[in-house]
Amino acid sequence: MHQPPNVRLPPSHGELYGPRLVVTAFCWTASGALLVLTIGARAAAAVTGTTWFGPDPAWSEASGLLSDTLGTVAMGVLPVLILLALAFTVSLEAVHPRSLPPWTTREQLRKARVLAGNAVMGDDPRINLLARVHAGVHVRSAGWLLYRPALAGHLVIFGVMSGSGVPLLVRGLSDEDPALTAIGLNTALLFAGFAVLALALAPRRRRMREFCALYDAAHQRVAR
């Protein structure tokens, strides 16, 4: 009787990254949702507070209370969520399991990340191959950010976007508006975090590019 080939399926996200990936996804999702809700509540409060919206002050009071409540929560919770999300993103260096060899385990991936991040070859050919695949994915995703002029432009753009939150923060503090304060604070923090993230990862991505070149050169010599 014909037996189908034993095809090994790729590992799951949980097998490779454990609960840290779930925590990272939660932090990004929760921070994004809370920021959007705060912006929406502040916009609703601004609309209902205008004279043309209607004579009933209940709408204005309710939307103002919701805006202040969400703003207060966002001021305390959002910075923590954003910082955790950025920190876990850096530490995980997640790659989709389908982009990796199907035999990859969490321990092998940990060793491969060390080799790729230090641009050195190891003694195990399988770990070297995994490190080459892992590094190749990150080098391709980094793209033009591997070049210093492009990285500088990236930092300038995110610096400007981060600075756009400062006027909102100042106005929110002067008006004692929790929602506007939270929006300004977390806008500045989020885009500043993206800039720092790119700056912090750039040297490691360059070492990964060096590892790819080292691995490819070694295999070209073997092929000859």
Coordinates of N, CA and C in Angstrom, one line a residue:
M1 N 0.8 -1.2 0.0 CA 0.0 0.0 0.0 C 0.9 1.2 0.0
H2 N 0.5 2.2 -0.8 CA 1.3 3.4 -1.0 C 1.2 4.3 0.3
Q3 N 2.4 4.7 0.8 CA 2.4 5.6 2.0 C 2.8 7.0 1.6
P4 N 2.1 8.0 2.0 CA 2.4 9.3 1.6 C 3.8 9.7 2.3
P5 N 4.5 10.6 1.7 CA 5.8 11.0 2.3 C 5.6 11.7 3.6
N6 N 6.5 11.6 4.5 CA 6.4 12.2 5.8 C 7.0 13.6 5.8
V7 N 6.1 14.5 5.5 CA 6.4 15.9 5.4 C 6.3 16.6 6.8
R8 N 7.4 17.2 7.2 CA 7.4 17.8 8.5 C 6.9 19.3 8.4
L9 N 5.9 19.6 9.2 CA 5.3 20.9 9.2 C 6.2 21.9 9.9
P10 N 6.1 23.2 9.5 CA 6.9 24.2 10.2 C 6.5 24.3 11.6
P11 N 7.4 24.7 12.5 CA 7.0 24.9 13.9 C 6.0 26.1 14.1
S12 N 5.3 26.1 15.1 CA 4.3 27.2 15.4 C 5.0 28.4 16.0
H13 N 4.3 29.5 16.0 CA 4.9 30.7 16.7 C 5.1 30.4 18.2
G14 N 4.2 29.7 18.8 CA 4.3 29.4 20.2 C 5.5 28.5 20.5
E15 N 5.8 27.5 19.6 CA 7.0 26.6 19.8 C 8.3 27.4 19.7
L16 N 8.3 28.4 18.9 CA 9.6 29.2 18.7 C 9.8 30.3 19.7
Y17 N 8.7 31.0 20.0 CA 8.8 32.2 20.7 C 8.1 32.2 22.1
G18 N 7.3 31.2 22.4 CA 6.7 31.1 23.7 C 5.7 32.2 24.0
P19 N 5.5 32.5 25.3 CA 4.5 33.5 25.6 C 4.9 34.9 25.4
R20 N 6.2 35.2 25.1 CA 6.6 36.5 24.9 C 6.0 37.1 23.6
L21 N 5.7 36.3 22.6 CA 5.1 36.7 21.4 C 3.7 37.2 21.7
V22 N 3.0 36.4 22.5 CA 1.6 36.8 22.9 C 1.6 38.1 23.6
V23 N 2.5 38.3 24.6 CA 2.6 39.5 25.3 C 2.9 40.7 24.4
T24 N 3.8 40.5 23.5 CA 4.2 41.6 22.5 C 3.0 42.0 21.7
A25 N 2.2 41.0 21.2 CA 1.1 41.3 20.4 C 0.0 42.0 21.2
F26 N -0.2 41.5 22.4 CA -1.2 42.2 23.3 C -0.8 43.6 23.6
C27 N 0.5 43.9 23.8 CA 0.9 45.3 24.1 C 0.7 46.2 22.9
W28 N 1.0 45.7 21.7 CA 0.8 46.6 20.5 C -0.7 46.8 20.3
T29 N -1.5 45.7 20.4 CA -2.9 45.8 20.1 C -3.6 46.7 21.2
A30 N -3.3 46.5 22.4 CA -3.9 47.2 23.5 C -3.5 48.7 23.4
S31 N -2.3 49.0 23.2 CA -1.8 50.4 23.1 C -2.5 51.1 21.9
G32 N -2.5 50.4 20.7 CA -3.2 51.0 19.6 C -4.6 51.3 19.8
A33 N -5.3 50.3 20.4 CA -6.8 50.4 20.6 C -7.0 51.5 21.6
L34 N -6.2 51.6 22.7 CA -6.5 52.6 23.7 C -6.2 54.0 23.2
L35 N -5.2 54.2 22.3 CA -4.9 55.5 21.7 C -6.0 55.9 20.8
V36 N -6.5 55.0 20.0 CA -7.6 55.3 19.0 C -8.8 55.7 19.8
L37 N -9.1 54.9 20.9 CA -10.3 55.3 21.6 C -10.2 56.6 22.3
T38 N -9.0 56.9 22.8 CA -8.8 58.2 23.4 C -9.0 59.4 22.4
I39 N -8.4 59.2 21.2 CA -8.6 60.2 20.2 C -10.0 60.4 19.8
G40 N -10.7 59.2 19.7 CA -12.1 59.3 19.3 C -13.0 60.0 20.4
A41 N -12.7 59.7 21.6 CA -13.5 60.3 22.7 C -13.2 61.8 22.8
R42 N -11.9 62.2 22.6 CA -11.6 63.6 22.6 C -12.2 64.3 21.5
A43 N -12.3 63.7 20.3 CA -13.0 64.3 19.1 C -14.5 64.5 19.4
A44 N -15.1 63.4 20.0 CA -16.5 63.5 20.3 C -16.8 64.6 21.3
A45 N -15.9 64.7 22.3 CA -16.1 65.8 23.3 C -16.0 67.2 22.6
A46 N -15.1 67.3 21.7 CA -14.9 68.6 21.0 C -16.2 68.9 20.1
V47 N -16.7 67.9 19.5 CA -17.9 68.1 18.6 C -19.1 68.4 19.5
T48 N -19.4 67.6 20.5 CA -20.6 67.9 21.3 C -20.5 69.1 22.2
G49 N -19.3 69.6 22.3 CA -19.1 70.9 23.1 C -19.4 72.1 22.3
T50 N -19.6 72.0 21.0 CA -19.9 73.2 20.1 C -21.4 73.5 20.2
T51 N -21.7 74.8 20.0 CA -23.0 75.3 20.1 C -24.0 74.8 19.1
W52 N -23.5 74.4 17.9 CA -24.4 74.0 16.9 C -24.8 72.5 17.0
F53 N -24.2 71.8 18.0 CA -24.5 70.4 18.1 C -25.9 70.2 18.6
G54 N -26.4 71.0 19.5 CA -27.7 70.8 20.1 C -27.8 71.5 21.4
P55 N -29.0 71.7 21.9 CA -29.2 72.4 23.2 C -29.0 71.6 24.4
D56 N -29.1 70.2 24.2 CA -29.0 69.3 25.4 C -27.6 69.2 25.9
P57 N -27.3 69.7 27.1 CA -26.0 69.6 27.6 C -25.5 68.2 28.1
A58 N -26.5 67.3 28.1 CA -26.1 65.9 28.6 C -25.1 65.3 27.7
W59 N -25.2 65.5 26.4 CA -24.3 64.9 25.4 C -22.9 65.4 25.7
S60 N -22.8 66.7 25.9 CA -21.5 67.3 26.1 C -20.9 66.8 27.4
E61 N -21.7 66.7 28.5 CA -21.2 66.3 29.8 C -20.7 64.8 29.7
A62 N -21.5 64.0 29.0 CA -21.2 62.5 29.0 C -19.9 62.3 28.1
S63 N -19.8 63.0 27.0 CA -18.6 62.8 26.2 C -17.4 63.4 26.8
G64 N -17.6 64.5 27.6 CA -16.4 65.1 28.3 C -15.9 64.2 29.4
L65 N -16.9 63.6 30.1 CA -16.5 62.6 31.2 C -15.8 61.4 30.6
L66 N -16.3 60.9 29.5 CA -15.6 59.8 28.8 C -14.2 60.1 28.3
S67 N -14.1 61.3 27.8 CA -12.8 61.8 27.3 C -11.8 61.9 28.4
D68 N -12.2 62.5 29.5 CA -11.3 62.7 30.7 C -10.9 61.4 31.3
T69 N -11.9 60.4 31.3 CA -11.6 59.1 31.9 C -10.6 58.3 31.1
L70 N -10.9 58.3 29.8 CA -9.9 57.6 28.9 C -8.6 58.3 28.9
G71 N -8.6 59.6 28.9 CA -7.3 60.3 29.0 C -6.5 60.0 30.2
T72 N -7.1 59.9 31.3 CA -6.5 59.6 32.6 C -5.9 58.2 32.5
V73 N -6.7 57.3 32.0 CA -6.2 55.9 31.9 C -5.0 55.8 30.9
A74 N -5.2 56.5 29.8 CA -4.1 56.5 28.8 C -2.8 57.1 29.3
M75 N -2.9 58.1 30.1 CA -1.7 58.7 30.6 C -0.9 57.7 31.5
G76 N -1.6 56.9 32.2 CA -0.9 56.0 33.1 C -0.5 54.6 32.4
V77 N -1.4 54.1 31.5 CA -1.2 52.8 31.0 C -0.4 52.8 29.7
L78 N -0.8 53.8 28.8 CA -0.2 53.7 27.5 C 1.3 53.8 27.4
P79 N 2.0 54.6 28.2 CA 3.5 54.6 28.1 C 4.1 53.3 28.5
V80 N 3.5 52.6 29.5 CA 4.0 51.3 29.9 C 3.8 50.3 28.8
L81 N 2.6 50.3 28.1 CA 2.4 49.3 27.0 C 3.3 49.6 25.9
I82 N 3.5 50.9 25.5 CA 4.4 51.2 24.4 C 5.8 50.8 24.7
L83 N 6.3 51.1 25.8 CA 7.7 50.7 26.2 C 7.9 49.2 26.2
L84 N 6.9 48.5 26.8 CA 6.9 47.0 26.8 C 6.9 46.4 25.4
A85 N 6.0 47.0 24.5 CA 5.9 46.5 23.1 C 7.3 46.7 22.4
L86 N 7.9 47.9 22.6 CA 9.2 48.1 21.9 C 10.2 47.2 22.4
A87 N 10.3 47.0 23.8 CA 11.3 46.2 24.3 C 11.2 44.7 23.9
F88 N 10.0 44.2 23.9 CA 9.7 42.8 23.5 C 10.0 42.6 22.0
T89 N 9.7 43.7 21.2 CA 10.0 43.6 19.7 C 11.5 43.4 19.5
V90 N 12.3 44.2 20.2 CA 13.7 44.1 20.1 C 14.2 42.8 20.5
S91 N 13.8 42.3 21.6 CA 14.3 41.0 22.2 C 13.9 39.8 21.4
L92 N 12.7 39.9 20.8 CA 12.2 38.7 20.1 C 12.8 38.5 18.7
E93 N 13.0 39.5 18.0 CA 13.5 39.4 16.6 C 12.7 38.3 15.9
A94 N 11.4 38.4 15.9 CA 10.5 37.3 15.4 C 10.6 37.2 13.9
V95 N 10.7 36.0 13.4 CA 10.6 35.6 12.0 C 9.4 34.6 11.8
H96 N 8.6 34.8 10.8 CA 7.5 33.8 10.6 C 8.1 32.4 10.5
P97 N 7.5 31.5 11.2 CA 8.0 30.1 11.1 C 8.1 29.5 9.7
R98 N 7.2 29.9 8.8 CA 7.3 29.4 7.5 C 8.5 29.8 6.7
S99 N 9.2 30.9 7.2 CA 10.4 31.4 6.6 C 11.6 30.6 7.1
L100 N 11.5 29.8 8.1 CA 12.6 29.0 8.7 C 12.5 27.6 8.3
P101 N 13.6 26.8 8.4 CA 13.6 25.4 8.1 C 12.6 24.7 9.0
P102 N 11.9 23.7 8.5 CA 10.8 23.0 9.3 C 11.4 22.3 10.6
W103 N 12.7 22.0 10.6 CA 13.2 21.3 11.8 C 13.6 22.3 12.9
T104 N 13.4 23.6 12.7 CA 13.8 24.6 13.7 C 13.2 24.4 15.1
T105 N 14.0 24.4 16.1 CA 13.5 24.4 17.5 C 13.9 25.8 18.1
R106 N 13.3 26.0 19.3 CA 13.5 27.3 20.0 C 15.0 27.4 20.4
E107 N 15.6 26.3 20.8 CA 17.0 26.3 21.2 C 17.9 26.6 20.1
Q108 N 17.6 25.9 18.9 CA 18.4 26.1 17.7 C 18.3 27.6 17.3
L109 N 17.1 28.1 17.3 CA 16.9 29.5 16.9 C 17.7 30.5 17.8
R110 N 17.7 30.2 19.1 CA 18.5 31.0 20.0 C 20.0 31.0 19.7
K111 N 20.5 29.8 19.4 CA 21.9 29.7 19.0 C 22.2 30.5 17.7
A112 N 21.3 30.3 16.8 CA 21.4 30.9 15.4 C 21.4 32.4 15.6
R113 N 20.6 33.0 16.4 CA 20.5 34.4 16.6 C 21.8 35.0 17.1
V114 N 22.4 34.2 18.0 CA 23.7 34.6 18.6 C 24.8 34.7 17.5
L115 N 24.8 33.7 16.7 CA 25.8 33.6 15.6 C 25.6 34.8 14.6
A116 N 24.3 34.9 14.2 CA 24.0 36.0 13.2 C 24.3 37.4 13.8
G117 N 23.9 37.6 15.0 CA 24.1 38.9 15.6 C 25.5 39.3 15.9
N118 N 26.4 38.3 15.9 CA 27.8 38.5 16.2 C 28.7 38.3 14.9
A119 N 28.0 38.0 13.8 CA 28.7 37.8 12.5 C 29.8 36.8 12.6
V120 N 29.5 35.6 13.2 CA 30.5 34.5 13.3 C 29.9 33.2 13.0
M121 N 30.7 32.3 12.4 CA 30.2 31.0 12.0 C 30.4 30.0 13.2
G122 N 29.5 29.1 13.3 CA 29.6 28.1 14.4 C 30.1 26.8 13.8
D123 N 30.1 25.7 14.6 CA 30.6 24.4 14.2 C 29.5 23.5 13.7
D124 N 28.3 23.8 13.9 CA 27.1 23.0 13.5 C 26.6 23.6 12.2
P125 N 26.7 22.8 11.1 CA 26.2 23.3 9.8 C 24.7 23.7 9.8
R126 N 23.9 22.9 10.6 CA 22.5 23.2 10.6 C 22.2 24.6 11.3
I127 N 22.9 24.8 12.4 CA 22.7 26.1 13.1 C 23.2 27.3 12.2
N128 N 24.3 27.0 11.5 CA 24.8 28.0 10.5 C 23.8 28.3 9.4
L129 N 23.2 27.3 8.9 CA 22.1 27.5 7.9 C 20.9 28.2 8.5
L130 N 20.5 27.9 9.7 CA 19.4 28.5 10.3 C 19.7 30.0 10.6
A131 N 21.0 30.3 11.0 CA 21.4 31.7 11.2 C 21.4 32.4 9.9
R132 N 21.8 31.8 8.8 CA 21.8 32.5 7.5 C 20.4 32.8 7.1
V133 N 19.4 31.9 7.3 CA 18.0 32.2 6.9 C 17.5 33.3 7.8
H134 N 17.7 33.2 9.1 CA 17.2 34.1 10.0 C 17.7 35.5 9.7
A135 N 19.0 35.6 9.5 CA 19.7 36.9 9.2 C 19.2 37.4 7.9
G136 N 19.0 36.6 6.9 CA 18.6 37.0 5.6 C 17.2 37.7 5.6
V137 N 16.3 37.1 6.4 CA 15.0 37.7 6.6 C 15.0 39.1 7.2
H138 N 15.9 39.3 8.2 CA 16.0 40.6 8.8 C 16.7 41.6 8.0
V139 N 17.7 41.1 7.2 CA 18.4 42.1 6.3 C 17.5 42.6 5.2
R140 N 16.7 41.7 4.7 CA 15.7 42.1 3.6 C 14.7 43.0 4.2
S141 N 14.2 42.8 5.4 CA 13.2 43.6 6.0 C 13.8 45.0 6.3
A142 N 15.0 45.1 6.7 CA 15.7 46.3 7.0 C 15.8 47.2 5.8
G143 N 16.2 46.6 4.7 CA 16.3 47.3 3.4 C 17.2 48.4 3.5
W144 N 16.7 49.6 3.1 CA 17.5 50.8 3.0 C 18.0 51.3 4.3
L145 N 17.4 50.9 5.4 CA 17.8 51.4 6.7 C 19.2 50.9 7.1
L146 N 19.8 49.9 6.3 CA 21.2 49.5 6.5 C 22.2 50.6 6.1
Y147 N 21.8 51.5 5.4 CA 22.7 52.6 4.9 C 22.5 53.8 5.8
R148 N 23.6 54.4 6.2 CA 23.5 55.5 7.2 C 22.8 56.7 6.7
P149 N 23.0 57.2 5.5 CA 22.2 58.3 5.0 C 20.7 58.1 5.1
A150 N 20.2 56.9 4.7 CA 18.8 56.6 4.7 C 18.3 56.5 6.2
L151 N 19.2 55.9 7.0 CA 18.8 55.8 8.4 C 18.7 57.2 9.1
A152 N 19.6 58.1 8.7 CA 19.5 59.5 9.2 C 18.2 60.1 8.8
G153 N 17.8 59.9 7.5 CA 16.5 60.5 7.0 C 15.3 59.9 7.8
H154 N 15.4 58.6 8.0 CA 14.4 57.9 8.8 C 14.2 58.5 10.2
L155 N 15.4 58.8 10.8 CA 15.3 59.3 12.2 C 14.8 60.8 12.2
V156 N 15.1 61.5 11.1 CA 14.6 62.9 11.0 C 13.0 62.8 10.9
I157 N 12.5 62.0 10.0 CA 11.1 61.9 9.8 C 10.4 61.5 11.1
F158 N 10.9 60.5 11.8 CA 10.2 60.1 13.0 C 10.4 61.1 14.1
G159 N 11.5 61.8 14.1 CA 11.7 62.9 15.0 C 10.7 64.0 14.9
V160 N 10.4 64.4 13.6 CA 9.4 65.4 13.3 C 8.0 64.9 13.8
M161 N 7.7 63.6 13.5 CA 6.4 63.1 13.9 C 6.3 63.0 15.4
S162 N 7.4 62.7 16.1 CA 7.4 62.7 17.5 C 7.2 64.1 18.1
G163 N 7.8 65.1 17.4 CA 7.7 66.5 17.8 C 6.3 67.0 17.7
S164 N 5.5 66.4 16.7 CA 4.1 66.9 16.5 C 3.3 66.6 17.8
G165 N 3.7 65.7 18.6 CA 2.9 65.5 19.8 C 3.2 66.5 20.9
V166 N 4.3 67.2 20.8 CA 4.7 68.1 21.9 C 3.7 69.3 22.1
P167 N 3.2 70.0 21.0 CA 2.2 71.0 21.2 C 0.9 70.5 21.8
L168 N 0.5 69.3 21.4 CA -0.7 68.7 22.0 C -0.5 68.5 23.5
L169 N 0.7 68.0 23.9 CA 1.0 67.8 25.3 C 1.0 69.1 26.1
V170 N 1.6 70.1 25.5 CA 1.7 71.4 26.2 C 0.3 72.0 26.4
R171 N -0.5 71.9 25.3 CA -1.9 72.5 25.4 C -2.7 71.7 26.3
G172 N -2.6 70.4 26.3 CA -3.3 69.5 27.3 C -3.0 69.9 28.7
L173 N -1.7 70.1 29.0 CA -1.3 70.4 30.4 C -1.8 71.8 30.8
S174 N -1.8 72.7 29.8 CA -2.2 74.1 30.2 C -3.7 74.2 30.4
D175 N -4.5 73.4 29.6 CA -5.9 73.3 29.7 C -6.4 72.3 30.7
E176 N -5.5 71.6 31.3 CA -5.9 70.5 32.2 C -6.9 69.5 31.5
D177 N -6.5 69.1 30.3 CA -7.2 68.2 29.5 C -6.5 66.9 29.5
P178 N -7.0 65.9 30.3 CA -6.3 64.6 30.3 C -6.2 63.9 29.0
A179 N -7.2 63.9 28.2 CA -7.2 63.2 26.9 C -6.2 63.8 25.9
L180 N -6.2 65.2 25.8 CA -5.2 65.8 24.9 C -3.8 65.6 25.4
T181 N -3.6 65.7 26.7 CA -2.3 65.4 27.3 C -1.8 64.0 27.0
A182 N -2.7 63.0 27.1 CA -2.3 61.6 26.8 C -2.0 61.4 25.3
I183 N -2.8 62.1 24.5 CA -2.6 61.9 23.0 C -1.2 62.5 22.7
G184 N -0.9 63.7 23.2 CA 0.4 64.4 22.9 C 1.5 63.6 23.4
L185 N 1.4 63.1 24.7 CA 2.5 62.4 25.3 C 2.8 61.1 24.6
N186 N 1.8 60.3 24.3 CA 2.0 59.0 23.7 C 2.3 59.1 22.2
T187 N 1.9 60.2 21.5 CA 2.3 60.4 20.1 C 3.8 60.6 20.1
A188 N 4.3 61.5 21.0 CA 5.7 61.8 21.1 C 6.5 60.5 21.4
L189 N 6.0 59.8 22.4 CA 6.7 58.6 22.9 C 6.7 57.5 21.8
L190 N 5.6 57.3 21.1 CA 5.5 56.2 20.1 C 6.5 56.5 19.0
F191 N 6.5 57.6 18.4 CA 7.4 57.9 17.3 C 8.8 58.0 17.7
A192 N 9.1 58.6 18.9 CA 10.5 58.6 19.4 C 10.9 57.1 19.6
G193 N 10.0 56.3 20.1 CA 10.4 54.9 20.3 C 10.7 54.2 18.9
F194 N 10.0 54.5 17.9 CA 10.3 53.9 16.6 C 11.7 54.4 16.1
A195 N 12.0 55.6 16.3 CA 13.3 56.2 15.9 C 14.4 55.5 16.7
V196 N 14.3 55.3 18.0 CA 15.3 54.7 18.8 C 15.4 53.2 18.5
L197 N 14.3 52.6 18.1 CA 14.3 51.2 17.7 C 15.1 51.0 16.5
A198 N 14.9 51.8 15.5 CA 15.7 51.7 14.2 C 17.2 52.0 14.5
L199 N 17.5 53.0 15.3 CA 18.8 53.3 15.6 C 19.5 52.2 16.4
A200 N 18.8 51.6 17.3 CA 19.4 50.5 18.2 C 19.6 49.2 17.4
L201 N 18.7 48.9 16.4 CA 18.8 47.7 15.7 C 19.8 47.8 14.5
A202 N 20.1 49.0 14.0 CA 20.9 49.2 12.8 C 22.3 48.4 12.9
P203 N 23.1 48.6 14.0 CA 24.4 47.9 14.1 C 24.2 46.3 14.0
R204 N 23.2 45.8 14.7 CA 22.9 44.4 14.6 C 22.5 43.9 13.2
R205 N 21.7 44.7 12.6 CA 21.3 44.3 11.2 C 22.5 44.3 10.3
R206 N 23.5 45.3 10.5 CA 24.7 45.3 9.6 C 25.5 44.0 9.9
R207 N 25.6 43.6 11.2 CA 26.4 42.4 11.5 C 25.7 41.2 10.9
M208 N 24.4 41.2 10.8 CA 23.6 40.1 10.2 C 24.0 40.1 8.7
R209 N 24.1 41.3 8.1 CA 24.5 41.3 6.7 C 25.9 40.8 6.5
E210 N 26.8 41.1 7.4 CA 28.1 40.5 7.4 C 28.1 39.0 7.5
F211 N 27.2 38.5 8.4 CA 27.1 37.1 8.5 C 26.7 36.4 7.2
C212 N 25.7 37.0 6.6 CA 25.2 36.5 5.3 C 26.3 36.4 4.3
A213 N 27.1 37.5 4.2 CA 28.2 37.5 3.2 C 29.3 36.4 3.6
L214 N 29.5 36.3 4.9 CA 30.5 35.3 5.4 C 30.0 33.9 5.1
Y215 N 28.8 33.6 5.3 CA 28.2 32.3 5.1 C 28.2 32.0 3.6
D216 N 27.8 32.9 2.8 CA 27.8 32.7 1.3 C 29.2 32.5 0.7
A217 N 30.2 33.3 1.3 CA 31.5 33.1 0.8 C 32.1 31.8 1.2
A218 N 31.8 31.3 2.4 CA 32.3 30.0 2.8 C 31.7 28.9 1.9
H219 N 30.4 28.9 1.5 CA 29.8 27.9 0.7 C 30.3 28.0 -0.7
Q220 N 30.6 29.2 -1.2 CA 31.2 29.3 -2.5 C 32.5 28.6 -2.6
R221 N 33.3 28.8 -1.5 CA 34.7 28.1 -1.5 C 34.5 26.6 -1.5
V222 N 33.5 26.1 -0.7 CA 33.3 24.6 -0.7 C 32.8 24.1 -2.0
A223 N 32.0 24.9 -2.7 CA 31.5 24.5 -4.0 C 32.6 24.4 -5.1
R224 N 33.6 25.2 -4.9 CA 34.7 25.1 -5.9 C 35.6 23.9 -5.7

